[in-house]
PDB file of C-alpha atoms and ligand atoms in Angstrom:
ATOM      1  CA  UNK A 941    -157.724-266.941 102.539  1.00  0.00           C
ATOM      2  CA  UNK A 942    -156.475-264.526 105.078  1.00  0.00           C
ATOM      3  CA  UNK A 943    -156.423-265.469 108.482  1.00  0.00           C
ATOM      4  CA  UNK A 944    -157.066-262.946 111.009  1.00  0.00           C
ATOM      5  CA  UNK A 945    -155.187-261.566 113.452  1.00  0.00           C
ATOM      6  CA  UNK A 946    -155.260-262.917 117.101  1.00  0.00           C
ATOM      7  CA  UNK A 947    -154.673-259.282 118.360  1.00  0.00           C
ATOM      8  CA  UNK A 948    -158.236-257.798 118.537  1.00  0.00           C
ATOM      9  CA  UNK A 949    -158.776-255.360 122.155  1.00  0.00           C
ATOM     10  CA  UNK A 950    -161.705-253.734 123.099  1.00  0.00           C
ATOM     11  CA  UNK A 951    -161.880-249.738 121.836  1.00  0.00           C
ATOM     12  CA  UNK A 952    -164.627-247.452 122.706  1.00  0.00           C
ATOM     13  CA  UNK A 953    -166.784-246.079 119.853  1.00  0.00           C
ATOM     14  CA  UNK A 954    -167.896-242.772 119.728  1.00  0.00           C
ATOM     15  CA  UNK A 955    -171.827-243.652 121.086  1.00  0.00           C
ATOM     16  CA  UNK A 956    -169.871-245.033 124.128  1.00  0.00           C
ATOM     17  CA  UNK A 957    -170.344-248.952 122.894  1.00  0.00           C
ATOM     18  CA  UNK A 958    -166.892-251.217 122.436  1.00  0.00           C
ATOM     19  CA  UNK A 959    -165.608-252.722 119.204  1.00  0.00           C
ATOM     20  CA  UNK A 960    -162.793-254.328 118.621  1.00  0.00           C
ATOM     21  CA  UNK A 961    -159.504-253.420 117.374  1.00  0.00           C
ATOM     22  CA  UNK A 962    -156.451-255.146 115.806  1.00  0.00           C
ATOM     23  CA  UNK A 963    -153.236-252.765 115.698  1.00  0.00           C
ATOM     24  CA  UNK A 964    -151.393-255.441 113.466  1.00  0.00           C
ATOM     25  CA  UNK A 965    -153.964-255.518 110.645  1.00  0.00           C
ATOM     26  CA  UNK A 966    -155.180-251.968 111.691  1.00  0.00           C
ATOM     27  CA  UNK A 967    -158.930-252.491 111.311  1.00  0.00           C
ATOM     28  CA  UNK A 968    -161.740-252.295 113.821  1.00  0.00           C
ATOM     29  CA  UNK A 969    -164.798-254.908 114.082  1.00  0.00           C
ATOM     30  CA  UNK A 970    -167.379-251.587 113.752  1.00  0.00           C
ATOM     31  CA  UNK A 971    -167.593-248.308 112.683  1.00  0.00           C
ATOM     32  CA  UNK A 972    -164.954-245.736 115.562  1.00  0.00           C
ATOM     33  CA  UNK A 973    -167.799-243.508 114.944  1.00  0.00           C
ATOM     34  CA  UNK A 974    -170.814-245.896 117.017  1.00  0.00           C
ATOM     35  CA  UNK A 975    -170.415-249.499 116.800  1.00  0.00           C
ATOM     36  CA  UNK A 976    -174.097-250.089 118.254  1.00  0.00           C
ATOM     37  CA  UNK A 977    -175.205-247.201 115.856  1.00  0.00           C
ATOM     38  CA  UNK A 978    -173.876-249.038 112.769  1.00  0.00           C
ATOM     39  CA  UNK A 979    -175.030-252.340 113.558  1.00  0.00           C
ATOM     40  CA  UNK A 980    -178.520-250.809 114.051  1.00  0.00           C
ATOM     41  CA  UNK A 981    -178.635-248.733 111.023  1.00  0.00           C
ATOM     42  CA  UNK A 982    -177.484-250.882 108.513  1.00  0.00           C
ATOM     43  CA  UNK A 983    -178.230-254.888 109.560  1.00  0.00           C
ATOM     44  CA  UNK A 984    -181.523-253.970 111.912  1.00  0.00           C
ATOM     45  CA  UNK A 985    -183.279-251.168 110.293  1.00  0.00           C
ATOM     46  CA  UNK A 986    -181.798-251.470 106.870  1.00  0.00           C
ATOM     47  CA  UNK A 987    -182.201-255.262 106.794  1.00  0.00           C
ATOM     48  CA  UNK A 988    -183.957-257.315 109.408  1.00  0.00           C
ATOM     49  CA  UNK A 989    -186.879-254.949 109.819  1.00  0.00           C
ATOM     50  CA  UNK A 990    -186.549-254.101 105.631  1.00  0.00           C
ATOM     51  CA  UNK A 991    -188.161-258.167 105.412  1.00  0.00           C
ATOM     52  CA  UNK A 992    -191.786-258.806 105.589  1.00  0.00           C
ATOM     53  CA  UNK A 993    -193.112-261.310 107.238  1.00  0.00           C
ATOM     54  CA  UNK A 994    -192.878-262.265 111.064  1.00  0.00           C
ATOM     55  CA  UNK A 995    -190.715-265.107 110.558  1.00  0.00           C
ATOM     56  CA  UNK A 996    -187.124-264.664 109.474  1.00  0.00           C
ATOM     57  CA  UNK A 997    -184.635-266.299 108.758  1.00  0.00           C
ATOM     58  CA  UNK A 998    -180.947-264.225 108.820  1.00  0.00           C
ATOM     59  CA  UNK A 999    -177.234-265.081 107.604  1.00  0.00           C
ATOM     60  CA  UNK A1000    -174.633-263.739 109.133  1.00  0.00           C
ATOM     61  CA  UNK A1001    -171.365-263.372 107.179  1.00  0.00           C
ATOM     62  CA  UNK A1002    -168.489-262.757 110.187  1.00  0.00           C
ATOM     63  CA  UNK A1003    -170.667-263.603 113.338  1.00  0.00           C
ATOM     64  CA  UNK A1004    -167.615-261.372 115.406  1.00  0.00           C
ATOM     65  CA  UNK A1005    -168.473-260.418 118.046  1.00  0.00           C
ATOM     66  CA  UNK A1006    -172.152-260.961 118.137  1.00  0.00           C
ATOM     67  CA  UNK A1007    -173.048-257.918 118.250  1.00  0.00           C
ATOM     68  CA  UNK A1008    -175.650-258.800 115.359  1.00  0.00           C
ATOM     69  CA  UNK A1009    -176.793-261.344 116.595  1.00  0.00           C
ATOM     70  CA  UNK A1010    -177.781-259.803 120.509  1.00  0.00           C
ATOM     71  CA  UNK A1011    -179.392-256.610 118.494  1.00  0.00           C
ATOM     72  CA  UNK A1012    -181.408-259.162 116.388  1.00  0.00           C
ATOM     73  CA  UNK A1013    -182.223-261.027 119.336  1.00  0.00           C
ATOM     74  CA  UNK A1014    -183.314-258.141 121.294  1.00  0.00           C
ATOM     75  CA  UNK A1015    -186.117-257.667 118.369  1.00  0.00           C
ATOM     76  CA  UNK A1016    -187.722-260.885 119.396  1.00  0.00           C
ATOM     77  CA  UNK A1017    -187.645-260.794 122.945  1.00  0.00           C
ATOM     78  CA  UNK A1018    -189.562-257.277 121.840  1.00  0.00           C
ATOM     79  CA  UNK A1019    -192.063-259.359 120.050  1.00  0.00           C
ATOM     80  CA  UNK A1020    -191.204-257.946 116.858  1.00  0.00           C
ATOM     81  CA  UNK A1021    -190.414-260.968 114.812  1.00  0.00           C
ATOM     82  CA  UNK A1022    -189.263-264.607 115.595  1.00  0.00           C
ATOM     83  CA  UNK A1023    -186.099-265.198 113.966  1.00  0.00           C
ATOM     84  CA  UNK A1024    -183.595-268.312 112.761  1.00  0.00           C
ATOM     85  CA  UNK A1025    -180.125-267.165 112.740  1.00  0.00           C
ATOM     86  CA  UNK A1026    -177.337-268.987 110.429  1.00  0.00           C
ATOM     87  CA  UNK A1027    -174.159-267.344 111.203  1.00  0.00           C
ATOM     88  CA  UNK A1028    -170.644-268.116 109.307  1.00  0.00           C
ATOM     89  CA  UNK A1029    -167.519-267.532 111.571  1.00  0.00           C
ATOM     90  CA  UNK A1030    -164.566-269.543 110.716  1.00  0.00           C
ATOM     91  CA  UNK A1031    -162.820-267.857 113.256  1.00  0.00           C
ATOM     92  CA  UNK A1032    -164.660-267.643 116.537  1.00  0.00           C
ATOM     93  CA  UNK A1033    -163.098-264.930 119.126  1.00  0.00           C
ATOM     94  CA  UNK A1034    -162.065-265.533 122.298  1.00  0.00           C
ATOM     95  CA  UNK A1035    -164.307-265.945 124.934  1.00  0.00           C
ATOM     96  CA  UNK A1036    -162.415-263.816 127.159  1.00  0.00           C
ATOM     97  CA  UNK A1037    -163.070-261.528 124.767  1.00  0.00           C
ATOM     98  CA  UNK A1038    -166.320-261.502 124.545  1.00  0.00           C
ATOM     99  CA  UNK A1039    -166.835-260.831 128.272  1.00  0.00           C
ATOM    100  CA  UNK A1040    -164.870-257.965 127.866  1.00  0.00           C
ATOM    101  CA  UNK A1041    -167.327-256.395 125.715  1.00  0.00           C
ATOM    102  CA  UNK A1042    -170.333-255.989 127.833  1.00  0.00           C
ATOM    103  CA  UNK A1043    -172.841-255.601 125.435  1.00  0.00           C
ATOM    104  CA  UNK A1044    -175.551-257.268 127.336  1.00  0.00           C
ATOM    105  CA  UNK A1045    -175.212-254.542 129.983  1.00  0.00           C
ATOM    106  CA  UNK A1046    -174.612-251.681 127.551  1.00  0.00           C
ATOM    107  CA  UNK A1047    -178.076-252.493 125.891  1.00  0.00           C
ATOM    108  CA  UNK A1048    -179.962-252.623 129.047  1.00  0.00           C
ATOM    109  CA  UNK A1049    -180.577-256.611 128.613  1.00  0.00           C
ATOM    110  CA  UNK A1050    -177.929-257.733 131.941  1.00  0.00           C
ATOM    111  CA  UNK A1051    -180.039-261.274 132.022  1.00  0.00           C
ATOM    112  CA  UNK A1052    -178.985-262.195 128.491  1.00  0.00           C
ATOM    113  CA  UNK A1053    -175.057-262.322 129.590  1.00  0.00           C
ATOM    114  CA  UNK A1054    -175.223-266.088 130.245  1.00  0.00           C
ATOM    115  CA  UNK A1055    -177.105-267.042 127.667  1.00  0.00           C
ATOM    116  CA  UNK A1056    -175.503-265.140 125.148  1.00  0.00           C
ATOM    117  CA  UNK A1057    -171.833-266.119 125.655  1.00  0.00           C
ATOM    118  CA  UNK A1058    -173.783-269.699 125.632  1.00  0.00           C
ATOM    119  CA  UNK A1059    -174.783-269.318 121.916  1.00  0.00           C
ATOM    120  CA  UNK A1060    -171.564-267.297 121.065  1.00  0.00           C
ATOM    121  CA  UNK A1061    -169.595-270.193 122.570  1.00  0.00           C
ATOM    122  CA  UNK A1062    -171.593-273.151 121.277  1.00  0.00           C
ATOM    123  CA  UNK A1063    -169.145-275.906 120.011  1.00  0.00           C
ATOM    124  CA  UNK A1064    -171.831-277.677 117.633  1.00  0.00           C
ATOM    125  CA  UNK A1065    -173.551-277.230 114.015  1.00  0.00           C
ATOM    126  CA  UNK A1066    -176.982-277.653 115.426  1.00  0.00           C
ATOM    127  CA  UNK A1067    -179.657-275.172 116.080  1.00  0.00           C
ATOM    128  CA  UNK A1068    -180.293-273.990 119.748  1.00  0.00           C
ATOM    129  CA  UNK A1069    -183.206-272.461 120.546  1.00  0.00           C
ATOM    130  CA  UNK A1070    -183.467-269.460 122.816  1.00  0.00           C
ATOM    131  CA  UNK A1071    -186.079-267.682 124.663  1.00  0.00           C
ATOM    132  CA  UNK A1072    -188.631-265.066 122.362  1.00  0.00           C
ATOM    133  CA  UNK A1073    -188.903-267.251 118.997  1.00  0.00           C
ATOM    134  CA  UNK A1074    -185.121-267.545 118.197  1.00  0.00           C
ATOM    135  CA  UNK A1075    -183.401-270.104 116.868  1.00  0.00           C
ATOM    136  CA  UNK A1076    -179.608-269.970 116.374  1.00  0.00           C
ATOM    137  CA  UNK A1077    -176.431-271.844 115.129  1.00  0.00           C
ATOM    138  CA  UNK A1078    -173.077-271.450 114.102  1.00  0.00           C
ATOM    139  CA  UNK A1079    -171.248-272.610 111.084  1.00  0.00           C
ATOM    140  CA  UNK A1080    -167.241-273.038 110.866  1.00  0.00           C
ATOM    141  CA  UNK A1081    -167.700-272.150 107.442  1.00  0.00           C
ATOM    142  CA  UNK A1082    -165.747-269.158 105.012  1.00  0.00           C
ATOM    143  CA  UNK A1083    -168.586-267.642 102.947  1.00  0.00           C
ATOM    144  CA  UNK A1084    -166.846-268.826  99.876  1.00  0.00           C
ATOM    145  CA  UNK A1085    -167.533-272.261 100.248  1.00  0.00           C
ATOM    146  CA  UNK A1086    -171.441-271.998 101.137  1.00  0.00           C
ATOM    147  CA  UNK A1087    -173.368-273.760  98.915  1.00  0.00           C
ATOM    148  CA  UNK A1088    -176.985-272.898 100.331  1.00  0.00           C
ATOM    149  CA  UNK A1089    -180.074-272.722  98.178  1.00  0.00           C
ATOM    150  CA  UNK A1090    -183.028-270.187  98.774  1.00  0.00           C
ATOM    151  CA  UNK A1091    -182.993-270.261 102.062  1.00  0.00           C
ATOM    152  CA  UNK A1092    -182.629-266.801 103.562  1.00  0.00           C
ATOM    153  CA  UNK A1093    -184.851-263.939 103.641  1.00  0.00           C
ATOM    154  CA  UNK A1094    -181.893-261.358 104.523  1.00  0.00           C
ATOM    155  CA  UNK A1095    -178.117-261.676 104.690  1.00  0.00           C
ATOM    156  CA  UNK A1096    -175.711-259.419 106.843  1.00  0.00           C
ATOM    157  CA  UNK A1097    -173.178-259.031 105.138  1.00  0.00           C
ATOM    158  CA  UNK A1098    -170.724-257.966 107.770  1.00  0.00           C
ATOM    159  CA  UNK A1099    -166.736-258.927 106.326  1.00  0.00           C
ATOM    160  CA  UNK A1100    -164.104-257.041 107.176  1.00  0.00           C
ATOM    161  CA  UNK A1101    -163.759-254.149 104.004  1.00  0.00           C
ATOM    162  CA  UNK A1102    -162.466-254.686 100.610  1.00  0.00           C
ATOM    163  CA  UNK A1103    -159.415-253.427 101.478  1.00  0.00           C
ATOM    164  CA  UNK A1104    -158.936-255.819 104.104  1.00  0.00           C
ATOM    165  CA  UNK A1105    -160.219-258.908 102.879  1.00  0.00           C
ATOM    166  CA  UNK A1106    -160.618-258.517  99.421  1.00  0.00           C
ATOM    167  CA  UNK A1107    -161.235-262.379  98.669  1.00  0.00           C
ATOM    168  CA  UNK A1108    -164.196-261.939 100.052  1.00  0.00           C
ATOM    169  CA  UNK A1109    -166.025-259.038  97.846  1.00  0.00           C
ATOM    170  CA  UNK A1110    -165.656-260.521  94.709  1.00  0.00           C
ATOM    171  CA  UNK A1111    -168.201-261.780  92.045  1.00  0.00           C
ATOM    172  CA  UNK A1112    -168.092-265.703  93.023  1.00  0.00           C
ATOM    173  CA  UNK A1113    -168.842-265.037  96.762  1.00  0.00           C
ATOM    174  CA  UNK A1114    -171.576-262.468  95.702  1.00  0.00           C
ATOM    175  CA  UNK A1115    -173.182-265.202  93.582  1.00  0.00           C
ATOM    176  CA  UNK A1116    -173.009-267.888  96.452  1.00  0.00           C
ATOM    177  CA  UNK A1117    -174.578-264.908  98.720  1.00  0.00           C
ATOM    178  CA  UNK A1118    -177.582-264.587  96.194  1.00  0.00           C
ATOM    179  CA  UNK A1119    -178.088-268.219  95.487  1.00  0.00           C
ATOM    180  CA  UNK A1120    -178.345-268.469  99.469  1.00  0.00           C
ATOM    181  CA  UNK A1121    -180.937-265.659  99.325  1.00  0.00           C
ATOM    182  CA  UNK A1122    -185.014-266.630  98.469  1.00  0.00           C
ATOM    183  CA  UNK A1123    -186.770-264.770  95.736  1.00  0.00           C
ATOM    184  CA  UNK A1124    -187.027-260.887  97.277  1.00  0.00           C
ATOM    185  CA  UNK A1125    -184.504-261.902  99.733  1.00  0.00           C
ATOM    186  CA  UNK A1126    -182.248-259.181 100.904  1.00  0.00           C
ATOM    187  CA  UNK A1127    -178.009-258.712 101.685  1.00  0.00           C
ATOM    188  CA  UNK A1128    -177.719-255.957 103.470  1.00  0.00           C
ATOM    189  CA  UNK A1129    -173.525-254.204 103.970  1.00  0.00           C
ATOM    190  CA  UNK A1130    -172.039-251.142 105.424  1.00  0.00           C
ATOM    191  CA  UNK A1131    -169.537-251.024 102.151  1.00  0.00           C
ATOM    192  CA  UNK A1132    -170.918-248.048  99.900  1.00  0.00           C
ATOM    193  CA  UNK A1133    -167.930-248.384  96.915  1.00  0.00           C
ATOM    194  CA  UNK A1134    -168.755-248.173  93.454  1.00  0.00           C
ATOM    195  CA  UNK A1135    -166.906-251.646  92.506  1.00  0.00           C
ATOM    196  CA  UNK A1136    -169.058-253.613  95.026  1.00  0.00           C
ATOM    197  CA  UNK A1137    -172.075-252.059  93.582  1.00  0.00           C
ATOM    198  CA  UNK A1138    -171.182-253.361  90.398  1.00  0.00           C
ATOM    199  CA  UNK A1139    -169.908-256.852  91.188  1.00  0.00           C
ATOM    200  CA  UNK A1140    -173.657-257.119  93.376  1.00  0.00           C
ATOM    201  CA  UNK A1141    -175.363-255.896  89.937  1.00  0.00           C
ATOM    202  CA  UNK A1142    -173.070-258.255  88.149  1.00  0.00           C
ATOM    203  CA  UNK A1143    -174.222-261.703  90.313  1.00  0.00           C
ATOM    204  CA  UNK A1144    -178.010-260.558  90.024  1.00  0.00           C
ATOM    205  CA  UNK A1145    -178.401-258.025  92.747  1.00  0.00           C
ATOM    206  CA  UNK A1146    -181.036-254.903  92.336  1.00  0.00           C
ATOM    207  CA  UNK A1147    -178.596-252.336  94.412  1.00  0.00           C
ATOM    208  CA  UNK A1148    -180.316-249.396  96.425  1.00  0.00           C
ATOM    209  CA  UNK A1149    -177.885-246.908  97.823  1.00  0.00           C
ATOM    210  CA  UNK A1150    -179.275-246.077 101.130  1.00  0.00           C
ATOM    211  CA  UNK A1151    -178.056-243.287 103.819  1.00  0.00           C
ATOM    212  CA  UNK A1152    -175.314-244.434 105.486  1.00  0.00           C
ATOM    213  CA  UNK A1153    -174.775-244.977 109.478  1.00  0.00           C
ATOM    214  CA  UNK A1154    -173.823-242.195 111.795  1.00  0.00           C
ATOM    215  CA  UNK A1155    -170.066-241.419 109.824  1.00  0.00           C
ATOM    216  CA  UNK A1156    -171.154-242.619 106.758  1.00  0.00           C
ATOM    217  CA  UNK A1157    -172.846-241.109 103.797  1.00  0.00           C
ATOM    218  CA  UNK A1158    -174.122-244.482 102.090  1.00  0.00           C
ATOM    219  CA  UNK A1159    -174.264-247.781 102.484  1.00  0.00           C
ATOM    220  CA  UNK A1160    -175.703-250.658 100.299  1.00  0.00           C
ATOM    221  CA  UNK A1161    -178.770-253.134 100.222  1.00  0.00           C
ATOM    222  CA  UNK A1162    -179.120-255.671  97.392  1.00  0.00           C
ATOM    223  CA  UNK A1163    -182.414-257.644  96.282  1.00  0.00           C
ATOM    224  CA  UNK A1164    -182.576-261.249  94.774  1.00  0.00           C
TER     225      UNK A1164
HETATM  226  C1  SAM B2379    -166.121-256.946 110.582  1.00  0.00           C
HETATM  227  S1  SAM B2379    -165.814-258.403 111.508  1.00  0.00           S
HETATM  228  C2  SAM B2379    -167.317-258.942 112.185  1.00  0.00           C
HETATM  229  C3  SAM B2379    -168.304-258.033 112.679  1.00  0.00           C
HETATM  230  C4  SAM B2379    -169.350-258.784 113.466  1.00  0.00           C
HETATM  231  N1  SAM B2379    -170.561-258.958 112.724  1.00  0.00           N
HETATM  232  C5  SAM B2379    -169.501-258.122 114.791  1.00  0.00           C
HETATM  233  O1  SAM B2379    -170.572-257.563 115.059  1.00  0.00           O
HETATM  234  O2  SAM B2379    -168.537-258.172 115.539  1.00  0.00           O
HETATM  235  C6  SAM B2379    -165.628-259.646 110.210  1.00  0.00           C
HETATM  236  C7  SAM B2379    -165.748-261.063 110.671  1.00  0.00           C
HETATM  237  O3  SAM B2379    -165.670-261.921 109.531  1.00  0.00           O
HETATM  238  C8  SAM B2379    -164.993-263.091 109.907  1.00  0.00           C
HETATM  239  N2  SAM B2379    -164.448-263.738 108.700  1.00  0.00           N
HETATM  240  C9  SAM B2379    -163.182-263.651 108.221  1.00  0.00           C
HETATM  241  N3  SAM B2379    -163.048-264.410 107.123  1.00  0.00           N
HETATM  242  C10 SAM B2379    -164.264-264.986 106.894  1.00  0.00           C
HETATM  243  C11 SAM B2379    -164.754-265.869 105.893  1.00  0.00           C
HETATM  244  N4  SAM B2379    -163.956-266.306 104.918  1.00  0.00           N
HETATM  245  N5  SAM B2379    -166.043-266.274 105.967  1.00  0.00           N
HETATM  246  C12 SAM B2379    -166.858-265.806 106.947  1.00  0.00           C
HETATM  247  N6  SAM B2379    -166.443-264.950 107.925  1.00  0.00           N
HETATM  248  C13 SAM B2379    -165.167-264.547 107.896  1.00  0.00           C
HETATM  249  C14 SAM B2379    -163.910-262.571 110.858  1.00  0.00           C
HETATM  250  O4  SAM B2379    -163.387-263.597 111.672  1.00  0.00           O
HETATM  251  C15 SAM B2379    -164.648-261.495 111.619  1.00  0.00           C
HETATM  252  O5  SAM B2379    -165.212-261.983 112.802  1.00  0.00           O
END
């Protein structure tokens, strides 16, 4: 496996909300073109709100820098859904960091600040609950090794690109993903290329190609 780079700095997107950015690997956490714009589109609209059914419960492939996982949030305290939230990161950023990112204040929610770095930092496997019906934890674990059974209604798949990381877009992670996945469950990515269409068709995905974020003509939703 590929080990990330330690070199990620804060970089304003083009809808004024930060990402991250590593010079050495040269790739960003989110889209330059709106990293609160992508994360909307594709794992919010395109995925969480895509599931029926008030109760959820979401994997996160590459928890990053949370920025999932406080948009997600936000949609409970809203009342919209209650939510349990499995994220993977094997390689958990900084806190320093993630103070440096301000999303809390960017999305109007200041009061979450605390709270979130308190789930982003958590040291433990167990589920912590948090206020507006969601539940949250955070697994150590590379997505290659997961050997969970039917028990997600919706995955984000949010791994650095093919290009990047290619270990992880290939047919034996993609079956993992949909044994994780319940009957109808969905994995929602930002990746639109042909060949990850096809390995998702090949480990027993139905692939939609769906408009793409701001910057992005397509991106792709599977069903189990
Ligand atoms: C595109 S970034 C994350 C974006 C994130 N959802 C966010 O909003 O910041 C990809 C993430 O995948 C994590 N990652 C790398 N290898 C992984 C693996 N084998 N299994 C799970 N996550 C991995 C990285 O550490 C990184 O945080």
């Amino acid at each position: 496996m590929r080990i990330p780079p330690t070199d990620f700095k804060p970089y304003r997107t083009a809808d004024g909300s930060y990402t991250l950015r590593s010079e050495s690997w040269d790739v960003f956490h989110h889209s330059v073109v709106g990293a609160v714009n992508e994360s909307t589109h594709v794992f919010i609209k395109a995925g969480l709100e895509a599931v029926h059914g008030p109760n959820v419960d979401v994997l996160e492939v590459g928890l990053g820098t949370g920025l999932n996982l406080l948009l997600t949030w936000i949609r409970c305290l809203e009342g919209k859904c209650a939510v349990r939230y499995t994220a993977l990161e094997p390689f958990p950023l900084p806190v320093a960091t993630l103070e440096e990112l301000q999303y809390c204040e960017d999305l109007a929610w200041p009061g979450l600040h605390g709270p979130f770095l308190d789930l982003m930092t958590c040291t433990h496997d167990d589920w912590n609950g948090a206020e507006g019906g969601m539940t949250f934890r955070k697994l150590p674990l590379n997505v290659s090794e997961i050997d969970h059974e039917e028990m997600y209604d919706v995955i984000y798949f949010d791994a650095f690109g093919p290009n990047t990381q290619p270990e992880l877009w290939t047919l034996q992670v993609f079956q993992r993903m949909h044994r994780a996945l319940r009957h109808g469950g969905l994995l929602v990515t930002y990746c639109a290329k042909g060949d990850v269409r096809r390995t998702m068709q090949a480990a027993g995905f139905g692939v939609e190609r769906l408009q793409g974020p701001p910057g992005k003509r397509e991106m792709l939703r599977g069903r189990k």
